[in-house]
Coordinates of C-alpha atoms in Angstrom, one line a residue:
Chain A
M11 CA -11.7 -42.4 7.6
Y12 CA -12.6 -38.9 6.7
V13 CA -16.4 -38.4 7.0
A14 CA -17.7 -35.2 5.3
V15 CA -20.5 -33.7 7.2
K16 CA -22.6 -30.9 5.3
G17 CA -25.0 -28.8 7.0
G18 CA -24.7 -25.5 9.2
E19 CA -25.0 -23.4 5.9
R20 CA -28.1 -21.7 6.9
A21 CA -26.8 -21.3 10.5
I22 CA -23.5 -19.8 9.0
D23 CA -25.3 -17.4 6.6
N24 CA -27.7 -16.2 9.6
A25 CA -24.8 -15.7 11.9
H26 CA -22.9 -13.4 9.6
A27 CA -25.9 -11.3 8.9
W28 CA -26.4 -11.1 12.8
L29 CA -22.7 -10.2 12.8
A30 CA -23.2 -7.3 10.3
E31 CA -26.1 -6.0 12.3
E32 CA -24.3 -6.1 15.6
R33 CA -21.2 -4.6 13.8
R34 CA -23.7 -1.5 13.1
G35 CA -25.1 -1.4 16.5
D36 CA -28.0 0.5 17.8
L37 CA -29.4 2.4 14.6
S38 CA -30.3 5.5 16.5
V39 CA -26.4 6.1 17.0
A40 CA -24.9 7.8 13.9
E41 CA -22.6 5.2 12.0
L42 CA -18.7 5.6 12.3
S43 CA -17.2 6.3 8.9
V44 CA -13.7 5.0 7.6
D45 CA -12.6 8.6 7.5
Q46 CA -13.5 9.1 11.3
I47 CA -11.5 6.2 12.3
K48 CA -8.5 7.2 10.2
E49 CA -8.6 10.7 11.7
Q50 CA -9.8 10.1 15.1
L51 CA -8.3 6.6 16.2
K52 CA -5.2 7.1 14.5
L53 CA -2.9 4.8 16.7
A54 CA -5.2 2.1 16.4
V55 CA -4.9 2.5 12.4
N56 CA -1.1 2.6 13.0
R57 CA -1.0 -0.6 14.9
V58 CA -2.8 -2.5 12.2
M59 CA -0.7 -1.0 9.6
A60 CA 2.4 -2.1 11.5
E61 CA 1.5 -5.4 12.4
G62 CA -0.4 -6.0 9.2
S63 CA 2.7 -5.2 7.6
L64 CA 1.2 -2.6 5.1
Y65 CA 1.3 0.9 5.2
D66 CA -2.4 2.3 3.9
Q67 CA -4.3 4.2 6.3
D68 CA -7.6 3.8 4.6
L69 CA -7.4 0.0 4.5
A70 CA -6.4 -0.3 8.1
A71 CA -9.2 2.1 8.9
L72 CA -11.6 -0.1 7.0
A73 CA -10.2 -3.3 8.6
I74 CA -11.0 -1.9 12.1
K75 CA -14.6 -1.0 11.2
Q76 CA -15.0 -4.6 9.7
A77 CA -13.5 -6.2 12.6
R78 CA -15.5 -4.2 15.0
G79 CA -12.4 -3.0 16.7
D80 CA -11.0 -6.4 17.2
M81 CA -7.3 -5.3 16.6
I82 CA -5.9 -8.7 15.7
E83 CA -8.9 -9.6 13.4
A84 CA -8.2 -6.1 11.6
I85 CA -4.5 -7.1 11.2
F86 CA -5.7 -10.5 9.8
L87 CA -7.8 -8.8 7.1
I88 CA -4.8 -6.6 6.0
R89 CA -2.2 -9.7 6.0
A90 CA -4.9 -11.6 3.7
Y91 CA -5.3 -8.4 1.6
R92 CA -1.6 -7.7 1.4
T93 CA -1.1 -11.1 -0.2
T94 CA -3.3 -10.3 -3.3
L95 CA -1.0 -7.3 -4.3
P96 CA 1.6 -7.6 -6.9
R97 CA 5.1 -6.3 -5.6
F98 CA 6.3 -3.6 -7.7
G99 CA 9.9 -3.8 -6.1
N100 CA 12.0 -3.1 -2.9
T101 CA 12.5 0.5 -1.9
N102 CA 15.9 2.2 -1.1
P103 CA 16.4 1.9 2.6
I104 CA 14.8 4.8 4.2
D105 CA 17.0 7.7 5.6
T106 CA 15.5 8.1 9.2
G107 CA 18.3 10.8 9.8
A108 CA 16.4 13.0 7.4
M109 CA 13.2 12.5 8.9
E110 CA 11.0 15.4 9.6
C111 CA 10.5 14.9 13.2
I112 CA 7.3 15.9 15.0
R113 CA 8.7 14.2 18.1
R114 CA 12.4 13.6 19.1
I115 CA 13.6 13.0 22.7
S116 CA 16.7 11.6 24.2
A117 CA 17.0 10.1 27.9
T118 CA 20.7 10.4 27.6
F119 CA 21.6 14.0 26.6
K120 CA 19.5 17.0 28.0
D121 CA 21.1 19.6 25.4
A122 CA 21.4 17.4 22.4
P123 CA 21.5 19.4 19.2
G124 CA 18.0 19.7 17.8
G125 CA 16.6 19.7 21.4
Q126 CA 14.0 17.7 23.1
V127 CA 10.8 17.9 20.9
L128 CA 8.0 16.5 22.9
G129 CA 5.3 16.3 20.0
P130 CA 1.8 15.0 20.4
T131 CA 2.5 12.9 23.4
F132 CA 0.4 11.2 26.1
D133 CA 3.4 11.6 28.4
Y134 CA 3.0 13.9 31.4
T135 CA -0.7 13.5 30.9
H136 CA -2.5 12.7 34.5
R137 CA -4.2 9.7 33.0
L138 CA -7.7 11.3 34.3
L139 CA -10.8 10.5 32.3
D140 CA -11.6 13.6 30.4
F141 CA -15.4 13.8 30.5
K142 CA -15.2 16.9 28.4
L143 CA -14.6 14.7 25.6
A144 CA -17.8 12.8 26.0
A145 CA -19.6 16.2 25.9
D146 CA -18.3 18.0 23.0
G147 CA -15.6 17.7 20.7
E148 CA -14.1 21.3 20.5
V149 CA -10.5 21.5 20.7
L150 CA -8.2 24.6 21.0
E151 CA -5.8 25.0 18.1
A152 CA -2.4 23.9 19.2
P153 CA 0.3 26.7 19.6
V154 CA 2.9 27.3 17.1
S155 CA 6.2 28.5 17.2
A156 CA 8.9 29.2 14.2
P157 CA 9.6 25.8 12.8
R158 CA 13.1 24.5 13.7
T159 CA 15.9 24.9 11.0
E160 CA 18.8 23.3 13.0
P161 CA 19.8 19.8 12.0
T162 CA 18.7 16.9 14.4
P163 CA 21.7 14.8 14.2
R164 CA 21.6 11.4 15.7
I165 CA 22.5 10.7 19.4
A166 CA 24.4 7.6 18.5
D167 CA 26.7 9.9 16.3
F168 CA 27.9 12.0 19.1
L169 CA 28.9 8.6 21.1
G170 CA 30.4 7.3 17.8
R171 CA 32.6 10.1 17.2
E172 CA 34.6 9.3 20.4
G173 CA 34.2 5.5 19.7
L174 CA 32.0 5.1 22.9
I175 CA 29.4 3.1 21.0
Q176 CA 29.6 0.1 18.7
E177 CA 29.3 1.0 15.1
E178 CA 26.7 -0.4 13.0
A179 CA 28.6 -2.2 10.0
E180 CA 27.7 -0.4 6.6
S181 CA 26.2 -2.8 4.1
D182 CA 24.0 -2.9 1.0
D183 CA 23.4 -6.7 1.5
T184 CA 19.8 -7.8 0.3
P185 CA 18.0 -8.8 3.5
P186 CA 16.1 -12.2 3.9
D187 CA 12.4 -11.6 3.5
L188 CA 10.1 -13.6 5.8
T189 CA 7.0 -12.8 3.4
R190 CA 8.8 -14.6 0.6
E191 CA 10.7 -17.4 2.2
P192 CA 9.8 -19.4 5.2
M193 CA 11.8 -18.3 8.0
E194 CA 15.0 -20.4 8.7
L195 CA 16.8 -20.1 11.9
P196 CA 19.2 -19.3 13.2
G197 CA 18.3 -16.1 11.4
N198 CA 20.4 -13.0 11.0
R199 CA 19.6 -9.5 12.9
A200 CA 17.8 -8.4 9.5
L201 CA 15.4 -11.3 9.8
R202 CA 14.9 -10.8 13.4
L203 CA 14.2 -7.3 12.8
Q204 CA 11.6 -7.7 10.2
S205 CA 10.0 -10.4 12.5
L206 CA 9.8 -8.0 15.5
T207 CA 8.5 -4.9 13.6
R208 CA 5.3 -6.9 12.6
G209 CA 5.3 -8.9 15.6
D210 CA 2.5 -8.5 18.4
E211 CA 2.8 -5.2 20.0
G212 CA 1.8 -7.0 23.4
F213 CA 4.3 -9.8 23.0
V214 CA 7.2 -7.8 22.0
L215 CA 6.1 -5.5 25.1
G216 CA 6.0 -8.5 27.6
M217 CA 9.5 -9.9 26.1
A218 CA 11.1 -6.4 26.5
Y219 CA 9.9 -6.0 30.0
S220 CA 11.2 -9.3 30.9
T221 CA 14.5 -8.1 30.2
Q222 CA 14.0 -5.0 32.3
R223 CA 13.2 -7.1 35.0
G224 CA 16.3 -9.1 35.1
Y225 CA 15.9 -11.9 32.3
A226 CA 19.2 -11.4 30.3
R227 CA 19.4 -8.0 31.7
N228 CA 21.0 -5.3 29.6
H229 CA 20.3 -2.2 31.3
A230 CA 18.9 0.0 28.4
F231 CA 18.8 3.7 28.0
V232 CA 16.3 5.5 25.5
G233 CA 19.3 7.2 23.6
E234 CA 16.9 8.4 21.1
L235 CA 13.1 8.3 19.9
R236 CA 12.2 10.1 17.2
I237 CA 8.8 10.0 14.9
G238 CA 8.1 11.8 11.7
D239 CA 7.8 11.5 8.1
V240 CA 10.3 10.1 6.0
A241 CA 10.5 10.0 2.1
V242 CA 10.4 6.4 0.3
E243 CA 12.6 6.2 -2.8
M244 CA 12.3 3.3 -5.2
E245 CA 14.3 2.9 -8.3
I246 CA 11.6 2.7 -11.3
P247 CA 12.9 0.0 -14.0
E248 CA 11.2 1.7 -16.9
L249 CA 12.6 5.0 -16.0
G250 CA 16.1 3.9 -15.0
F251 CA 16.3 6.2 -12.1
T252 CA 15.1 6.6 -8.6
I253 CA 12.0 8.7 -7.4
K254 CA 10.3 9.3 -4.2
I255 CA 7.1 7.0 -4.4
G256 CA 5.7 8.3 -1.1
E257 CA 6.0 9.3 2.3
I258 CA 5.4 7.2 5.5
E259 CA 5.4 8.1 9.3
V260 CA 7.9 5.8 11.5
T261 CA 8.8 5.6 15.0
E262 CA 12.6 5.0 15.5
C263 CA 14.1 4.2 18.9
E264 CA 17.8 3.6 19.5
T265 CA 18.9 2.2 22.9
V266 CA 22.2 2.7 24.5
N267 CA 23.2 -0.4 26.5
Q268 CA 25.9 -1.6 28.6
F269 CA 29.3 -2.1 27.5
T270 CA 31.2 -5.0 25.8
G271 CA 34.8 -5.1 25.3
S272 CA 37.6 -7.5 24.8
K273 CA 41.4 -7.9 25.1
S274 CA 41.6 -6.1 21.8
E275 CA 38.9 -3.6 22.1
P276 CA 38.1 -1.1 25.1
P277 CA 34.8 -1.2 26.6
Q278 CA 32.2 0.6 24.5
F279 CA 28.1 1.1 24.8
T280 CA 26.3 -1.5 22.6
R281 CA 22.8 -0.6 20.8
G282 CA 19.3 -1.8 20.1
Y283 CA 17.3 -0.8 17.2
G284 CA 13.5 -0.3 17.1
L285 CA 11.9 1.1 13.9
V286 CA 8.1 0.6 13.2
M287 CA 5.8 2.1 10.8
G288 CA 3.4 4.6 11.9
Q289 CA 3.4 6.1 15.4
C290 CA 3.9 3.2 17.7
E291 CA 6.2 4.5 20.5
R292 CA 5.7 1.5 22.9
K293 CA 6.4 -1.0 20.2
S294 CA 9.5 0.6 19.0
I295 CA 11.0 0.9 22.3
S296 CA 10.0 -2.8 23.0
M297 CA 11.7 -3.7 19.7
A298 CA 14.8 -2.0 20.6
L299 CA 15.1 -3.9 24.0
V300 CA 14.4 -7.4 22.5
D301 CA 16.6 -6.8 19.4
R302 CA 19.5 -6.0 22.1
A303 CA 18.7 -9.1 24.0
L304 CA 18.9 -11.3 20.8
R305 CA 22.2 -9.9 20.0
W306 CA 23.8 -11.9 22.8
R307 CA 25.8 -14.3 20.5
E308 CA 27.4 -11.6 18.2
L309 CA 28.1 -9.7 21.2
G310 CA 30.1 -12.4 23.1
E311 CA 27.5 -12.4 25.9
D312 CA 26.6 -15.5 28.1
D313 CA 23.1 -17.6 27.3
M314 CA 21.5 -16.9 30.5
G315 CA 18.7 -19.0 29.3
A316 CA 16.4 -16.2 29.2
P317 CA 13.4 -16.3 26.9
A318 CA 14.0 -12.8 25.5
Q319 CA 17.6 -14.2 24.2
D320 CA 15.8 -17.3 22.6
E321 CA 15.7 -16.4 19.0
E322 CA 13.4 -19.4 18.2
F323 CA 11.1 -18.7 21.0
V324 CA 10.8 -15.1 20.3
L325 CA 10.5 -15.2 16.4
Y326 CA 8.3 -18.3 16.3
H327 CA 5.6 -16.5 18.8
S328 CA 5.8 -13.0 18.2
D329 CA 3.3 -13.2 15.1
N330 CA -0.1 -12.6 16.2
I331 CA -1.8 -14.0 13.0
Q332 CA 0.0 -17.4 13.4
A333 CA -0.7 -17.5 16.9
T334 CA -4.2 -16.8 16.7
G335 CA -4.8 -19.1 13.6
F336 CA -3.4 -22.2 15.4
L337 CA -5.0 -21.2 18.6
E338 CA -8.6 -20.6 17.2
H339 CA -8.6 -23.2 15.0
I340 CA -9.2 -25.7 18.1
K341 CA -12.8 -24.3 18.4
L342 CA -13.6 -25.6 14.9
P343 CA -15.2 -29.1 14.4
H344 CA -12.8 -31.8 15.7
Y345 CA -15.6 -34.3 15.9
V346 CA -13.8 -37.3 14.4
D347 CA -10.4 -36.6 16.2
F348 CA -12.3 -36.5 19.4
Q349 CA -14.2 -39.7 18.7
S350 CA -11.1 -41.3 18.6
E351 CA -9.8 -40.1 21.7
L352 CA -13.1 -41.1 23.2
E353 CA -13.0 -44.4 22.3
L354 CA -9.3 -44.9 23.3
V355 CA -10.2 -43.7 26.8
R356 CA -13.1 -45.8 27.2
K357 CA -10.7 -48.9 26.1
L358 CA -8.3 -48.0 28.6
R359 CA -10.6 -47.7 31.4
R360 CA -12.2 -51.1 30.5
E361 CA -8.6 -52.5 30.7
A362 CA -7.8 -50.5 34.1
E363 CA -11.1 -52.1 35.3
A364 CA -10.2 -55.7 34.3
N365 CA -6.7 -55.5 35.9
V366 CA -8.5 -54.3 39.2
A367 CA -11.1 -57.1 38.9
E368 CA -8.2 -59.6 38.3
A369 CA -6.2 -58.3 41.1
A370 CA -9.0 -58.6 43.6
E371 CA -9.7 -62.4 42.4
Chain B
M21 CA 22.4 10.8 -20.7
V22 CA 19.7 13.3 -20.2
D23 CA 19.6 15.3 -16.8
Q24 CA 16.4 13.8 -15.1
T25 CA 16.7 15.8 -12.1
A26 CA 13.6 18.0 -13.0
R27 CA 11.5 15.0 -13.9
K28 CA 12.5 13.1 -10.8
D29 CA 11.5 16.1 -8.8
W30 CA 8.1 16.5 -10.2
M31 CA 7.4 12.5 -10.3
S32 CA 8.3 12.7 -6.5
L33 CA 6.0 15.5 -5.7
L34 CA 3.0 13.8 -7.6
A35 CA 3.8 10.4 -5.8
K36 CA 3.2 12.2 -2.5
A37 CA 0.5 14.5 -3.5
P38 CA -2.8 14.1 -1.8
A39 CA -5.3 12.9 -4.5
G40 CA -8.1 15.3 -3.8
V41 CA -5.7 18.3 -4.0
L42 CA -4.3 17.1 -7.4
A43 CA -7.9 16.3 -8.8
E44 CA -9.0 19.7 -7.9
L45 CA -6.0 21.5 -9.5
W46 CA -6.8 19.3 -12.7
Q47 CA -9.9 20.9 -13.0
G48 CA -8.0 24.2 -13.7
M49 CA -6.3 22.7 -16.8
E50 CA -7.4 23.4 -20.3
D51 CA -9.1 20.7 -22.2
A52 CA -7.9 17.0 -21.1
P53 CA -5.2 15.7 -23.7
E54 CA -6.1 12.4 -25.6
F55 CA -4.0 9.5 -24.6
T56 CA -4.0 5.6 -24.7
H57 CA -3.0 3.5 -21.6
L58 CA 0.5 1.4 -22.0
R59 CA -0.3 0.2 -18.8
A60 CA -3.6 0.8 -17.2
P61 CA -3.9 1.9 -13.6
E62 CA -2.6 -0.9 -11.4
I63 CA -2.4 -1.3 -7.6
G64 CA 0.5 -3.0 -5.8
A65 CA 2.9 -2.7 -3.3
A66 CA 6.5 -1.8 -2.7
M67 CA 8.6 -3.3 0.2
V68 CA 10.0 -0.4 2.2
R69 CA 13.3 -1.2 3.8
G70 CA 15.0 0.4 6.9
R71 CA 18.6 0.2 8.1
M72 CA 19.7 -1.2 11.3
G73 CA 20.7 1.5 13.7
G74 CA 19.4 3.9 11.0
T75 CA 22.8 3.7 9.2
G76 CA 23.9 0.0 9.0
A77 CA 22.7 -3.1 7.1
P78 CA 19.4 -3.2 5.4
F79 CA 16.1 -5.2 6.6
N80 CA 12.6 -5.3 5.4
L81 CA 10.2 -2.9 7.3
G82 CA 7.1 -3.6 5.8
E83 CA 5.0 -2.9 2.6
M84 CA 3.2 0.2 1.2
T85 CA 0.5 0.3 -1.3
V86 CA 1.5 2.1 -4.7
T87 CA -0.6 2.7 -7.8
R88 CA 1.1 2.9 -11.2
C89 CA 0.1 3.9 -14.5
S90 CA 1.8 4.3 -18.1
L91 CA 0.1 6.3 -20.8
Q92 CA 1.0 7.8 -24.2
L93 CA -0.5 11.2 -25.6
G94 CA -1.4 11.5 -29.4
C95 CA 1.9 13.3 -30.1
G96 CA 3.5 10.0 -28.7
T97 CA 4.9 11.4 -25.4
V98 CA 5.0 8.8 -22.7
G99 CA 4.1 9.5 -19.2
H100 CA 4.6 7.3 -16.0
G101 CA 2.8 7.7 -12.7
Y102 CA 3.7 6.1 -9.2
V103 CA 1.6 7.2 -6.5
Q104 CA 1.1 6.3 -2.8
G105 CA -2.2 4.6 -1.9
R106 CA -4.8 2.9 -4.2
D107 CA -6.3 5.5 -6.3
K108 CA -6.2 4.6 -9.9
A109 CA -7.6 7.8 -11.2
H110 CA -4.9 9.6 -9.3
A111 CA -2.1 7.4 -10.9
E112 CA -3.4 8.3 -14.3
R113 CA -3.6 12.0 -13.4
A114 CA 0.0 11.9 -12.4
A115 CA 1.1 10.1 -15.6
L116 CA -0.7 12.5 -17.5
V117 CA 1.0 15.5 -15.7
D118 CA 4.5 13.7 -16.3
A119 CA 3.7 13.3 -19.8
L120 CA 2.4 16.9 -20.4
M121 CA 5.5 18.0 -18.5
Q122 CA 8.0 16.7 -21.4
T123 CA 5.8 18.6 -24.1
E124 CA 5.1 22.1 -25.0
A125 CA 2.5 22.4 -22.3
A126 CA 5.2 22.2 -19.7
A127 CA 5.0 25.6 -18.8
Q128 CA 1.3 26.0 -18.4
T129 CA 1.1 22.6 -16.3
D130 CA 3.9 23.8 -14.0
M131 CA 2.0 26.9 -13.7
T132 CA -1.4 25.7 -12.9
L133 CA -0.6 22.2 -11.2
L134 CA 2.8 21.7 -10.1
Q135 CA 3.6 25.2 -8.5
P136 CA 0.3 25.2 -6.4
L137 CA 0.6 21.7 -5.6
R138 CA 4.0 22.3 -4.3
A139 CA 3.1 25.4 -2.3
K140 CA 0.1 23.5 -0.7
M141 CA 2.2 20.5 0.5
A142 CA 4.9 22.8 1.7
S143 CA 2.5 24.9 3.8
A144 CA 1.1 21.8 5.3
R145 CA 4.7 20.5 6.3
T146 CA 5.3 24.0 7.8
A147 CA 2.3 23.9 10.1
R148 CA 3.3 20.7 11.3
A149 CA 6.8 21.7 11.7
A150 CA 5.7 25.0 13.8
K151 CA 3.4 22.8 16.0
A152 CA 6.4 20.5 16.7
A153 CA 8.7 23.5 17.4
A154 CA 6.2 24.8 20.0
T155 CA 6.7 21.7 21.9
K156 CA 10.6 21.9 22.4
V157 CA 11.6 22.1 25.7
D158 CA 13.3 24.9 27.0
F159 CA 15.3 24.0 30.2
F160 CA 16.2 26.4 32.8
T161 CA 18.1 26.0 35.9
M162 CA 16.3 26.8 39.2
A163 CA 18.3 29.4 41.2
R164 CA 19.7 27.6 44.3
G165 CA 19.9 29.4 47.7
E166 CA 23.4 28.5 48.6
D167 CA 25.3 31.6 48.8

């Protein structure tokens, strides 16, 4: 029997009014603007864009403000908004080789052409709280040098030239899109990469870390990590040609992992790939490690039974909106469900007590 | 087929242009031309793709917001605008510029609008590249006191 229960409307309205007030906080403190979030909490904005799967800094900043800094709530808002947008088309694959790098490092080759460009990184900071930031916001201008003009070739290309690393098969196949068709497993690598790039940073990091600790060990080097802007091109049907429709910042990570080989093929390095919208370095490296772990089948490795090798486990649990939706729904009224459980346990107890009494007689 | 290189170039520039900068430069244009919408400004998204390992098979990375607009000038010239983000006025301005660039007003539009826009965007790009260059590591080897 389904029992509709009304009521609580006033309580809900009042709760939302209070939420709005709490969001604003102490009125004697200046209100945070969406532009301030966009400019000064950029990495939070980037995470919301990557996991919300929609590149729009203004919307992500607004979502963070509305969600009071709750990142998953903000991502939820973006995912919900995303579904209201008509899709104008699919872009050509971005060319990360032509990226205007603000950061480019390699952990495998010190003297890589293009050099080691650190960019605006937290690496090498002392992780000591900087109380100057609490006092005033003055910053010195960053030093400049003559812009680099030399090309920044991919690290994998050097290894590829000697045949030392497995080559990526070229293809222009239409990839599956999990936002359009329900995910079907086993999936291919394209589906896995789409799922990982929008997956929860904490989850993907945890999975990646587990591979480093020995669950499906595949010792990874960061062959290359690059961050920068890339142009996005799309064919415009009414024009009949391709134009750039914008520019997005992305973080790309290529790992170089230990070898595979066979009777016919000499040993060569294998690779994992991470590509995330915005500046999301930790996520990008994590994605590359998990991508590599999930490739065990195609690389002829053994199933070690490790969680990071289990496509179904990883893909079905990496989406924080699906996860939080199911998790949080259990706090909503289940009065009727629970009533039946209650009746059942009472009945079982009555029967058990009767059995005990019977045995005693 | 007509060579579309120049048109591709200005449309691509307009797509990436900061809305504020284009709006400001638009002020410098002589009286705004009359036009009718063929497609009123519309906000949507495009699915951005990447390639495995940067060079391999494509996969879906995520969407980006795009706003488009199509219009026709009084003289019949049609202009299309595709811009990143959700600014409808910006998309309409981009479509207007695209249309004007196909008319006799092309030289004027290019001079007052596209050239300064290109210069401004290039200088922002150079400033970023200059800061990145300053963070490039210069390795040096410490002298070892072995001999």
